[in-house]
Coordinates of N, CA and C in Angstrom, one line a residue:
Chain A
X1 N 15.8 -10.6 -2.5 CA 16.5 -9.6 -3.3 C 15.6 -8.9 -4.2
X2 N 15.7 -7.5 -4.2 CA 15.0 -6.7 -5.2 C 15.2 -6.9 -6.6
X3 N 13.9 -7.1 -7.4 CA 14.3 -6.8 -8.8 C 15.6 -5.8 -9.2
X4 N 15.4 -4.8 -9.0 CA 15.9 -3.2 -9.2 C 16.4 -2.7 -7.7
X5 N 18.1 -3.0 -7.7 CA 18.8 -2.5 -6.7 C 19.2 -0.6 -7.4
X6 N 19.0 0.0 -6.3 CA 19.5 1.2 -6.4 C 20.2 2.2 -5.2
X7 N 21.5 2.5 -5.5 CA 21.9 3.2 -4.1 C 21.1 4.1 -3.6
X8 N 20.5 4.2 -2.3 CA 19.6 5.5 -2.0 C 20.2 7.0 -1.6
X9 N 21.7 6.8 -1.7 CA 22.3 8.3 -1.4 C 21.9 8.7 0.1
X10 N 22.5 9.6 0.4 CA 22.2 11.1 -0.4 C 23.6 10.9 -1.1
X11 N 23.5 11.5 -2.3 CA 25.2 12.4 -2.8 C 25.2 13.5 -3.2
X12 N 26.5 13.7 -2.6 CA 26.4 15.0 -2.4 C 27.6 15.5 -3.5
X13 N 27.6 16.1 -4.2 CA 28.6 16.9 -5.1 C 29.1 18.3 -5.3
X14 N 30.3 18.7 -5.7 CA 30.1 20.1 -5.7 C 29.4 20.5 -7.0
X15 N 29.1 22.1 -7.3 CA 28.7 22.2 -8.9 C 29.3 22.0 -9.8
X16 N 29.2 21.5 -10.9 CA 30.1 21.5 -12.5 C 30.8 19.6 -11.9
X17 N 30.7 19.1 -10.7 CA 31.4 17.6 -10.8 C 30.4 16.8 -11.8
X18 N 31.0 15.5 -12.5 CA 30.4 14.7 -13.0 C 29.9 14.0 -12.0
X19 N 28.5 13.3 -12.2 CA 27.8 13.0 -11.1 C 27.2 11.5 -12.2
X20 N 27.4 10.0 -11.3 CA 27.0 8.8 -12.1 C 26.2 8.3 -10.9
X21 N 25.0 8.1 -11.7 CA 23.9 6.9 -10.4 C 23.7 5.7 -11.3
X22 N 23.5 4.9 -10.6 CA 23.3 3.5 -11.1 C 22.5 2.8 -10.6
X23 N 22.0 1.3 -11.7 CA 21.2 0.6 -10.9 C 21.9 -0.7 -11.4
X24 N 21.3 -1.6 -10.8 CA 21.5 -3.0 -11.5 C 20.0 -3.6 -11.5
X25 N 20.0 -5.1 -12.0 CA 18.8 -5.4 -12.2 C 18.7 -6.9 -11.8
X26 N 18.1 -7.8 -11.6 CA 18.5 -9.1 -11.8 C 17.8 -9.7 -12.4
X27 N 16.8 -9.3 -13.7 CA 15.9 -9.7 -14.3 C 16.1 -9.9 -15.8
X28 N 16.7 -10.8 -16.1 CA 17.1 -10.1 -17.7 C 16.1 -10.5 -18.6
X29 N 15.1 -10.7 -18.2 CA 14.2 -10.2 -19.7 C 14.1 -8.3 -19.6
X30 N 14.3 -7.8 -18.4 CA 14.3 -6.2 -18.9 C 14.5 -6.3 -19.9
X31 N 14.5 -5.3 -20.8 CA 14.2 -4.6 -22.1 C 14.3 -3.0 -22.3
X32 N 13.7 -2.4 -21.7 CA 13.8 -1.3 -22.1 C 14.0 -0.7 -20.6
X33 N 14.4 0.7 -20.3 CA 15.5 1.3 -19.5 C 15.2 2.7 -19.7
X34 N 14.7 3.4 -18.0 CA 14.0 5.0 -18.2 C 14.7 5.5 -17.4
X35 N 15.2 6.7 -16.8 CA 15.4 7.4 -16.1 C 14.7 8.4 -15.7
X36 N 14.4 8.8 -14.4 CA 12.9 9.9 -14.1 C 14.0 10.8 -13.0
X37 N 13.1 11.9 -13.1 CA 13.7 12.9 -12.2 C 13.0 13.6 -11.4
X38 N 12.6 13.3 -9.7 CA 12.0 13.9 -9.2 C 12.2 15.0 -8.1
X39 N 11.5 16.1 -8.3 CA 11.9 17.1 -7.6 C 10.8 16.8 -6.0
X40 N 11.7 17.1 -4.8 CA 11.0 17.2 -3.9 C 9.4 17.9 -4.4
X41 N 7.8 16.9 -3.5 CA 6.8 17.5 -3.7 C 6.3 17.2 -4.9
X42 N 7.1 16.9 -5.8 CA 6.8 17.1 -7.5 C 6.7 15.5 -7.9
X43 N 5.6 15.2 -9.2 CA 5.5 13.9 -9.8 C 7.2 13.5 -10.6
X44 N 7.6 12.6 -10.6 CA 8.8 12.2 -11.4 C 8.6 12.9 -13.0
X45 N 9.7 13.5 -13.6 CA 9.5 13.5 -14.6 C 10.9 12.6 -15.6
X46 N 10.2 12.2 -17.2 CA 10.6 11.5 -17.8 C 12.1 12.0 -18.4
X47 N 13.3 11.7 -17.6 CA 14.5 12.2 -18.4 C 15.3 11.5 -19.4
X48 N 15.0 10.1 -19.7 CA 16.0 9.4 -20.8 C 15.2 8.1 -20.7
X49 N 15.0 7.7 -22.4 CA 14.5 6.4 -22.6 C 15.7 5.9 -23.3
X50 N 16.2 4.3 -22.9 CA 16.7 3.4 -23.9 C 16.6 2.0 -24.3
X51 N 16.6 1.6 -25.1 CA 16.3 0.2 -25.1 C 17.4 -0.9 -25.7
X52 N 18.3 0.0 -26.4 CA 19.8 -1.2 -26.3 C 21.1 -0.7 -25.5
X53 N 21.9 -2.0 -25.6 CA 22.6 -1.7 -24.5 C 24.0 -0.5 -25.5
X54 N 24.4 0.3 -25.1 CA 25.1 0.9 -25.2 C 24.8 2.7 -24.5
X55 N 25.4 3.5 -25.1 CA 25.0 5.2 -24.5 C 24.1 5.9 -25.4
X56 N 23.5 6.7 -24.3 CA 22.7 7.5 -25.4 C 22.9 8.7 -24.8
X57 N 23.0 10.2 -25.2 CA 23.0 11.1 -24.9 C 22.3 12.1 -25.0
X58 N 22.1 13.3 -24.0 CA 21.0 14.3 -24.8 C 21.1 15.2 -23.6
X59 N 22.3 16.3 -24.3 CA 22.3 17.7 -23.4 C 23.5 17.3 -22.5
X60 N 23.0 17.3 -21.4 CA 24.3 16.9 -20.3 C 24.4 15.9 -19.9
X61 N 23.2 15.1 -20.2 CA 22.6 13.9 -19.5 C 23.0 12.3 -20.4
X62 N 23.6 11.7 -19.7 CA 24.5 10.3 -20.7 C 23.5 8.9 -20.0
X63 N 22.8 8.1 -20.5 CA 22.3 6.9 -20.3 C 23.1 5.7 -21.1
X64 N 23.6 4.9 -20.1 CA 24.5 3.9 -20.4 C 23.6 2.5 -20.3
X65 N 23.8 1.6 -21.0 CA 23.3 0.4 -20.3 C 24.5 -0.6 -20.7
X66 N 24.1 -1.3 -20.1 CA 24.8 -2.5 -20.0 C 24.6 -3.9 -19.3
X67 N 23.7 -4.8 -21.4 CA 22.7 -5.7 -20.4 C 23.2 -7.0 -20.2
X68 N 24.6 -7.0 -20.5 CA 25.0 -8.4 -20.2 C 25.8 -8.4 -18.6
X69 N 26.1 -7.5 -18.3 CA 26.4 -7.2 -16.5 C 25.0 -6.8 -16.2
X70 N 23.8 -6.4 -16.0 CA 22.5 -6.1 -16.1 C 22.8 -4.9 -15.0
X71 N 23.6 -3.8 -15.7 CA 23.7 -2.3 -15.2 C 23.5 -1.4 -16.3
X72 N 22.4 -0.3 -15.4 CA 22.5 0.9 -15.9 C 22.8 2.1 -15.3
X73 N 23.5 3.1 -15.7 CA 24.0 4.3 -15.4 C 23.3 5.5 -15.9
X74 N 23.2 6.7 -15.4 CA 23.3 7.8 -15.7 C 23.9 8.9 -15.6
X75 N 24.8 9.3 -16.7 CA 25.9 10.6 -16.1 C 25.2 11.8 -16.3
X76 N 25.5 12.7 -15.6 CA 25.6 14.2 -15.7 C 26.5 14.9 -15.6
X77 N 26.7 15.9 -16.7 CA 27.9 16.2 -16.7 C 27.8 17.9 -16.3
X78 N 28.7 18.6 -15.7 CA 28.6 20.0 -15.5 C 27.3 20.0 -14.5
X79 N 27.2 19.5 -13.3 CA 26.0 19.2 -12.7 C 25.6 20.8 -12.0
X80 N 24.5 21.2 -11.4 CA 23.7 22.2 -11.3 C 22.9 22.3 -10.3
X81 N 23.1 23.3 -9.6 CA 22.2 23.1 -7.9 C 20.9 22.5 -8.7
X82 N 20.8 23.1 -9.7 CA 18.9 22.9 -10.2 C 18.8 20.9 -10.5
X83 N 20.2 20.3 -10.5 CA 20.2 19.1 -10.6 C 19.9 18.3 -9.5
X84 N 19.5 18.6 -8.1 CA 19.5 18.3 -7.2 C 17.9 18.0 -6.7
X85 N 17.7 16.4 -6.7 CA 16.8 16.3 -7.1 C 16.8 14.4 -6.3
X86 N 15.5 13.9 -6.4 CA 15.9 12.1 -6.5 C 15.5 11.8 -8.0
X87 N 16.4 10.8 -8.3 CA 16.6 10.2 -9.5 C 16.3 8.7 -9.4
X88 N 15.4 8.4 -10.0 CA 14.7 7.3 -9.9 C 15.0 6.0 -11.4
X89 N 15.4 5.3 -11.3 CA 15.7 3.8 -12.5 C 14.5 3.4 -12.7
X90 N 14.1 3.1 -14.0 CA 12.6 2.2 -14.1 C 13.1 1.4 -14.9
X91 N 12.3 0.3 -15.0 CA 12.8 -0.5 -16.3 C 11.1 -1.8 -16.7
X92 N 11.1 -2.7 -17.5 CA 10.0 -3.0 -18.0 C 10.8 -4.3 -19.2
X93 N 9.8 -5.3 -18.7 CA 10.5 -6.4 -20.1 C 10.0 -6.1 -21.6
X94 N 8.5 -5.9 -21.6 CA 7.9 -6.2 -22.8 C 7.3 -4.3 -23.0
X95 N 7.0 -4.2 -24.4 CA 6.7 -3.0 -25.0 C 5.5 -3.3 -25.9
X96 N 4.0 -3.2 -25.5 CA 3.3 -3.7 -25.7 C 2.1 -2.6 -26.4
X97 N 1.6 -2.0 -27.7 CA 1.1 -1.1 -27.6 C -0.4 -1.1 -27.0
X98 N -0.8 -0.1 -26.0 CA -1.9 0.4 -25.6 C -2.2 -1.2 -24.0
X99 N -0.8 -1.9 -23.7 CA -1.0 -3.4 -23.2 C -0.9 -2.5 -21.6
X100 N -0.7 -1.7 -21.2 CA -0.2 -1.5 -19.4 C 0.8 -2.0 -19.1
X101 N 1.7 -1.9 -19.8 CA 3.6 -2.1 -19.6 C 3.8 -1.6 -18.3
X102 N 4.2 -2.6 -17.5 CA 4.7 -2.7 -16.2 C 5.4 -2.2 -16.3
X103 N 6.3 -1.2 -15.0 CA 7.3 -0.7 -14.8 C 8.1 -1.1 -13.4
X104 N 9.0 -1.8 -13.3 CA 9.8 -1.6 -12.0 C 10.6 -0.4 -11.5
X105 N 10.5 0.1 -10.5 CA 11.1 0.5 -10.1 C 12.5 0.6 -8.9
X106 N 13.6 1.5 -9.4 CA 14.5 1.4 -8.2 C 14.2 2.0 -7.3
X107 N 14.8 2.0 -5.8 CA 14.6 2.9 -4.6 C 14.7 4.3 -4.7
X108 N 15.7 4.6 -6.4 CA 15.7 6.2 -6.0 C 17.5 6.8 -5.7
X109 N 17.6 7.1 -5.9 CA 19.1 8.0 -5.1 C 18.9 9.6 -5.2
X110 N 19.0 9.9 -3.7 CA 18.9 11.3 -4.0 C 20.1 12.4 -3.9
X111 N 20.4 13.2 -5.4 CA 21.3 13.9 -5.6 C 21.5 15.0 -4.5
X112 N 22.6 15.6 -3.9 CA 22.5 16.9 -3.9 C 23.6 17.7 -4.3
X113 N 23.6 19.1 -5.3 CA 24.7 19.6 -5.9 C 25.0 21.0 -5.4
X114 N 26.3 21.2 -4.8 CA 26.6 22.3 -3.8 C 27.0 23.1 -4.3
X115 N 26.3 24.5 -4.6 CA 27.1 25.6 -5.3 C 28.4 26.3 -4.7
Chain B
X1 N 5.0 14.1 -24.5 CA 4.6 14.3 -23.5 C 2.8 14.5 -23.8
X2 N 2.4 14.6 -21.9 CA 1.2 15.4 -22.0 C 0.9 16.2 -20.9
X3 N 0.3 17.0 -20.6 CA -0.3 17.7 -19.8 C -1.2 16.8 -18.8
X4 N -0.8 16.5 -17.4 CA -1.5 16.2 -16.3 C -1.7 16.3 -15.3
X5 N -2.6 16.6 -15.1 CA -3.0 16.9 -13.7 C -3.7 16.5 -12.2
X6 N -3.6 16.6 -11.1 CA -4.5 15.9 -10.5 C -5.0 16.9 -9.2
X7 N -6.4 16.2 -8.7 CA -6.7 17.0 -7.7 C -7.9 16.1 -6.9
X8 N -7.2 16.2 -5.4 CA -6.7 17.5 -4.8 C -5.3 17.3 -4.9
X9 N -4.1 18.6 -5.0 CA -3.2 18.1 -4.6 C -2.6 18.1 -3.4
X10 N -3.4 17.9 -2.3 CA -2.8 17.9 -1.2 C -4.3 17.7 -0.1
X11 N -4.4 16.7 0.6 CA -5.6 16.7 1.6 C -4.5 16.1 3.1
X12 N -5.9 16.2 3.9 CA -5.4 16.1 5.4 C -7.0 15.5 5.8
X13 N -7.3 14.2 5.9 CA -8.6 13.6 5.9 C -8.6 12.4 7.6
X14 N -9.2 12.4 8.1 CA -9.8 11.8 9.1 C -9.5 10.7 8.8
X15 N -9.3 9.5 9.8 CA -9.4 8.0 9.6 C -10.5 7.5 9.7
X16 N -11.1 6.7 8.9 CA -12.1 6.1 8.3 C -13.0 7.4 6.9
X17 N -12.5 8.0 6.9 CA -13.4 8.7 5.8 C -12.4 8.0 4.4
X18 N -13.3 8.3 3.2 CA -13.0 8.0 2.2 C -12.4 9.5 1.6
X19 N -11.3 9.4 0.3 CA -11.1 10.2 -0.8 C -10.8 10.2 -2.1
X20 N -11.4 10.5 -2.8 CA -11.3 10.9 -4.4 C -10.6 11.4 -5.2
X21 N -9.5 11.4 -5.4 CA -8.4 11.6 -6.5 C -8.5 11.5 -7.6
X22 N -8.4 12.5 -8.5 CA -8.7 12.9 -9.8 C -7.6 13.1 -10.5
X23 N -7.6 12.2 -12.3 CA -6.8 12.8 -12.9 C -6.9 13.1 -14.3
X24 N -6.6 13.7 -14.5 CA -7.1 14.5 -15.9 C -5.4 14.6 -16.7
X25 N -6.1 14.3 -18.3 CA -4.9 14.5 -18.9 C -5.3 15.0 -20.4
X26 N -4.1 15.8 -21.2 CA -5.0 16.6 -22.3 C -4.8 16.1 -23.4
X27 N -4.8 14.7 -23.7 CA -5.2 14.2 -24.7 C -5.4 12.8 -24.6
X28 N -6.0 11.9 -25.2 CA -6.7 10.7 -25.2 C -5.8 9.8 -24.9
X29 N -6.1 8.6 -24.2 CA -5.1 7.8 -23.7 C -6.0 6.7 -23.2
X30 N -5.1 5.3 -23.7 CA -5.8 3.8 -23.4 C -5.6 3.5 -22.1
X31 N -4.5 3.6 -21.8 CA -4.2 3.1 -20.3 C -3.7 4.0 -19.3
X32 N -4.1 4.0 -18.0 CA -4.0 5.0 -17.3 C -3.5 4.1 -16.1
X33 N -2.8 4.8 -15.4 CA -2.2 4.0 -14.0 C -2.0 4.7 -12.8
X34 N -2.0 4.0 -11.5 CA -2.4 4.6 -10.2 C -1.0 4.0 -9.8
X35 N -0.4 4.9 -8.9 CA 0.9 4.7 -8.2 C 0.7 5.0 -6.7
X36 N 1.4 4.3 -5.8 CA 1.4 5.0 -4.6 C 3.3 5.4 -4.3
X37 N 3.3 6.1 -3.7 CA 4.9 6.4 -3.0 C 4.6 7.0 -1.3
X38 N 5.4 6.2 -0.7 CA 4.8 6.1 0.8 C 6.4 6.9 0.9
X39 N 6.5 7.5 2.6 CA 7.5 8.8 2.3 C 8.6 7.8 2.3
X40 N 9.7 8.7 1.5 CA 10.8 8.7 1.1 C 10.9 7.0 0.6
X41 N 9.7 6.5 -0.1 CA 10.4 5.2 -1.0 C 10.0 5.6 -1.8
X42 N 9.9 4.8 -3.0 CA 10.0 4.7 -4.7 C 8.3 4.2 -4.6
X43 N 8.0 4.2 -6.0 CA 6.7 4.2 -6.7 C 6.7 2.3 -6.7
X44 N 4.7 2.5 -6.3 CA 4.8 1.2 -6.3 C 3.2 1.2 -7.2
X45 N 3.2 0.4 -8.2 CA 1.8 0.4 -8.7 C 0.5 0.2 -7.8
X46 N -0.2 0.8 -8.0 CA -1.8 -0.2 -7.5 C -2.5 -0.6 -8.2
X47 N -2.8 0.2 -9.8 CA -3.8 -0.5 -10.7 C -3.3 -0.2 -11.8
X48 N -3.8 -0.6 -13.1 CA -4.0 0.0 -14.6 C -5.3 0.1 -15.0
X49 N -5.8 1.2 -15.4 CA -7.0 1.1 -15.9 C -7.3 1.8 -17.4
X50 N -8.0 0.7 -17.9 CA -8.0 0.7 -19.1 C -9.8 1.3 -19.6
X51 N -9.8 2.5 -20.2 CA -10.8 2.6 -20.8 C -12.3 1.5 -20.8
X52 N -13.5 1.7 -20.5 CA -13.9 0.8 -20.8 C -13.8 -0.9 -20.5
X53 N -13.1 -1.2 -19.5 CA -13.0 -2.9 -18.9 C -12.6 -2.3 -16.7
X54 N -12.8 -3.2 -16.6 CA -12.4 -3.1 -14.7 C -10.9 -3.0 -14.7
X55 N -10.8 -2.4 -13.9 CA -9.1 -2.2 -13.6 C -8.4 -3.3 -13.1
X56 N -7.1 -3.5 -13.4 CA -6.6 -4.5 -13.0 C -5.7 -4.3 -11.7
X57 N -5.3 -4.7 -10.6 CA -5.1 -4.6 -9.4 C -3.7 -5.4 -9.3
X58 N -2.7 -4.8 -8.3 CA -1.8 -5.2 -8.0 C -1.6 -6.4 -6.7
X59 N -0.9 -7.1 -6.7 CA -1.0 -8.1 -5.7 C -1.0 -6.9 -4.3
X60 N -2.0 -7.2 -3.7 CA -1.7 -6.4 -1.9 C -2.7 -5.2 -2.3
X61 N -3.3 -5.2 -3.4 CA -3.9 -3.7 -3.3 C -5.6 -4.6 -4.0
X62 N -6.5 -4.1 -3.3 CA -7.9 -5.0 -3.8 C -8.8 -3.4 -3.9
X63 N -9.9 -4.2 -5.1 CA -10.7 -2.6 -5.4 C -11.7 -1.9 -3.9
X64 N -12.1 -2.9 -2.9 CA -12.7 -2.5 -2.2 C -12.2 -1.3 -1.9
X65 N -11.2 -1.7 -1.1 CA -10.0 -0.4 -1.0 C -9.7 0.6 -1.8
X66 N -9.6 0.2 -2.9 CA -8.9 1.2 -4.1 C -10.0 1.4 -5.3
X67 N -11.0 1.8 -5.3 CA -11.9 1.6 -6.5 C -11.7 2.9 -7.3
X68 N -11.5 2.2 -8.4 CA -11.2 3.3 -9.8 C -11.9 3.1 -10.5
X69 N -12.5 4.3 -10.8 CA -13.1 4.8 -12.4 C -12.7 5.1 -13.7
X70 N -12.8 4.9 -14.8 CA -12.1 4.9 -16.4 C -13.4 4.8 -17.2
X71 N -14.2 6.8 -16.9 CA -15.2 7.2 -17.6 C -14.8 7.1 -19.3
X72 N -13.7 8.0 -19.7 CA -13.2 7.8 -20.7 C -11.7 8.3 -20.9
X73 N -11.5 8.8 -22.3 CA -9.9 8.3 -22.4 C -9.2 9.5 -21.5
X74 N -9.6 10.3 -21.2 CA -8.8 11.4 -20.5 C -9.0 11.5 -18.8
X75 N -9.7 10.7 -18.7 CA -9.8 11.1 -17.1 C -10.2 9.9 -16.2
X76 N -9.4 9.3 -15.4 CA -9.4 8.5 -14.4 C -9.7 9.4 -12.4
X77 N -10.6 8.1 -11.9 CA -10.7 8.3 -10.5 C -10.1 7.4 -9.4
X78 N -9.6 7.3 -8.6 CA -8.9 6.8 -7.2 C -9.3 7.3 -5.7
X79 N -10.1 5.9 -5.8 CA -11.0 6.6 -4.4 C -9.8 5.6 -3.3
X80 N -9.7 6.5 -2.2 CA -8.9 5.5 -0.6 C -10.2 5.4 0.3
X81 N -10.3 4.6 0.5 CA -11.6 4.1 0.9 C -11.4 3.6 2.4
X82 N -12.0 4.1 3.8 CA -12.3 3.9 5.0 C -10.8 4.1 5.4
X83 N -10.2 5.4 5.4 CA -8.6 5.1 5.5 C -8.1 5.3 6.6
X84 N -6.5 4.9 7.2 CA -5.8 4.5 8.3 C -4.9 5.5 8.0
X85 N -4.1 5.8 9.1 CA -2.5 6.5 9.0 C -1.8 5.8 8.2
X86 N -1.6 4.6 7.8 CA -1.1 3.9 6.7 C -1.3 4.0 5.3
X87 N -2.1 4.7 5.4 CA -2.5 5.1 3.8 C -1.7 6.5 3.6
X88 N -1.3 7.1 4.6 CA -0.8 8.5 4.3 C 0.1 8.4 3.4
X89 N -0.2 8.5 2.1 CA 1.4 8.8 0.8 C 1.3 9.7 -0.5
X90 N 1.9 9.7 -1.0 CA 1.5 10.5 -2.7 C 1.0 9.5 -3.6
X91 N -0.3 9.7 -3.7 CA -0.6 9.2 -4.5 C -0.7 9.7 -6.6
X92 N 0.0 8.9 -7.2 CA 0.2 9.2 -8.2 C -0.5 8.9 -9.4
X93 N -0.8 9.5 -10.6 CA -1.5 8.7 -12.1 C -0.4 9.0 -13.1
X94 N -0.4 8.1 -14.2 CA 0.8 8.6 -15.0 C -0.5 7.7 -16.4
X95 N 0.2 8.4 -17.0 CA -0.3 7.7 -18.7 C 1.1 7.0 -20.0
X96 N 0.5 6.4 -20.5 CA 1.3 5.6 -21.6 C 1.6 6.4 -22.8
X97 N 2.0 7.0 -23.7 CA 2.0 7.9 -24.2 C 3.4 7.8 -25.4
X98 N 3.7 8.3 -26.8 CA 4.6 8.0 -27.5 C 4.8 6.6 -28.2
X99 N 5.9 7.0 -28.9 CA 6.0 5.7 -29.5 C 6.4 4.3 -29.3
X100 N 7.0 4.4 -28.0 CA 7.7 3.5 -27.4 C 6.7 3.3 -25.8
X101 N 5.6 3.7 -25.8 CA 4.8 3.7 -24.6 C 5.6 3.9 -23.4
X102 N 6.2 5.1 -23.3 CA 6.5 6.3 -22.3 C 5.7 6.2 -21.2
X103 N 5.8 5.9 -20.2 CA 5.2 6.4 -18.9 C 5.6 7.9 -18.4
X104 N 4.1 9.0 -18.3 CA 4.6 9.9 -17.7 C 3.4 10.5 -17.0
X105 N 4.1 11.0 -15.6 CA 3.6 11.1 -14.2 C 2.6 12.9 -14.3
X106 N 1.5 12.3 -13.7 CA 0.9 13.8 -12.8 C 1.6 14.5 -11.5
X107 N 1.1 15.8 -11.5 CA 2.3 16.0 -10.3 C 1.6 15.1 -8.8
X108 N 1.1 14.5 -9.0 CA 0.7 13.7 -7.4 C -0.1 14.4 -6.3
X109 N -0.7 13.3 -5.3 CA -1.9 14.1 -4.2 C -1.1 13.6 -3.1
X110 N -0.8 14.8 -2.1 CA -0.3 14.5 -1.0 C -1.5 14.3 0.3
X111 N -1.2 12.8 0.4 CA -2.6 12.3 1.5 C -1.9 12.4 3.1
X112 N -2.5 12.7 3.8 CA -2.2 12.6 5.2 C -3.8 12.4 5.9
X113 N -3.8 11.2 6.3 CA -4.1 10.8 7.7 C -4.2 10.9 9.2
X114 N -5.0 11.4 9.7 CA -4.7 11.5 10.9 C -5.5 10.4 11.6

């Protein structure tokens, strides 16, 4: 079994649907919880950091965790062809300054949003 | 965030030749890291390299193979060394960065093998 399960999609949505990916984990020392966004061709980039369990929000974009089921979610809300993209889960036990904090990763799920 | 970059970003290299992947970032940084993504999976580490000490190496990936340089804080190297069709993937660097030591990614070298 994988540390970091993640559905690989595709999904497909129309535009403006709310769109939720998720991962689970089976590692509970995790700790802290990233979301990355990669565009075909392109390096992932960093869309939402959290590190306790509850929501965090910022713009359209909702990060949930939830570490005693050891799930995390990400919503989008009002979703956007330009949202169409793979969406990648990281996660990491310890926060170590300047230490090379390991990162697991999930498989990814890749969005697509239909105008 | 920071500014990074890598190069080449994109080769097409013979089997058995070696390549050199470069990454540059625009501001100082302790730890630097090598990723690989083979097509259509997720990111898998190969090393951490830390300024000044040997890189540390992931189980299945050894320096012979993978030898990296960490001249100083802004620029790391990633040589693929005698390489197979198996090596064809994106290879990635990302840095630690913020207050909460942020990982964030260069746009990646697309390797192909023949």
């Amino acid at each position: 079994q994988k540390e970091v399960e993640q559905d690989p999609g595709p999904l497909s949505v129309p535009e403006g649907a709310i769109v939720s990916l998720n991962c689970t984990y089976s590692n509970s020392a995790f700790q802290y919880f990233m979301w990355y966004r990669q565009y075909s061709r392109k390096g992932p980039e960093l869309l939402m950091y959290t590190y306790s369990s509850g929501n965090k929000e910022d713009g359209r974009f909702t990060a949930q965790v939830d570490k005693s089921s050891k799930y995390i979610s990400l919503f989008i809300r009002d979703s956007q062809p330009s949202d169409s993209a793979t969406y990648l889960c990281a996660m990491s036990a310890v926060v170590v300054s300047n230490a090379g904090n390991m990162l697991t990763f999930g498989g990814g799920t890749r969005l697509m949003v239909k105008p | 965030s920071a500014v990074i970059s890598q190069k080449p970003s994109r080769d097409i290299c013979q089997r058995g030749t070696s390549l050199t992947i470069q990454c540059q970032v625009d501001s100082q940084v302790t730890m630097m890291f090598w990723y690989r993504q083979q097509p259509g999976q997720s990111l898998t580490l190969i090393a951490t390299a830390n300024q000044g000490s040997e890189a540390t190496y992931e189980s299945g990936f050894v320096i012979d193979k993978f030898p990296i340089s960490r001249p100083n804080l802004t620029f790391s190297t990633l040589t693929v060394s005698n390489m197979s069709p198996e090596d064809s993937s994106i290879y990635l660097c990302s840095v630690e960065l913020g207050p909460y030591n942020e990982q964030f990614f260069g746009p990646g070298t697309r390797l192909t093998v023949l």
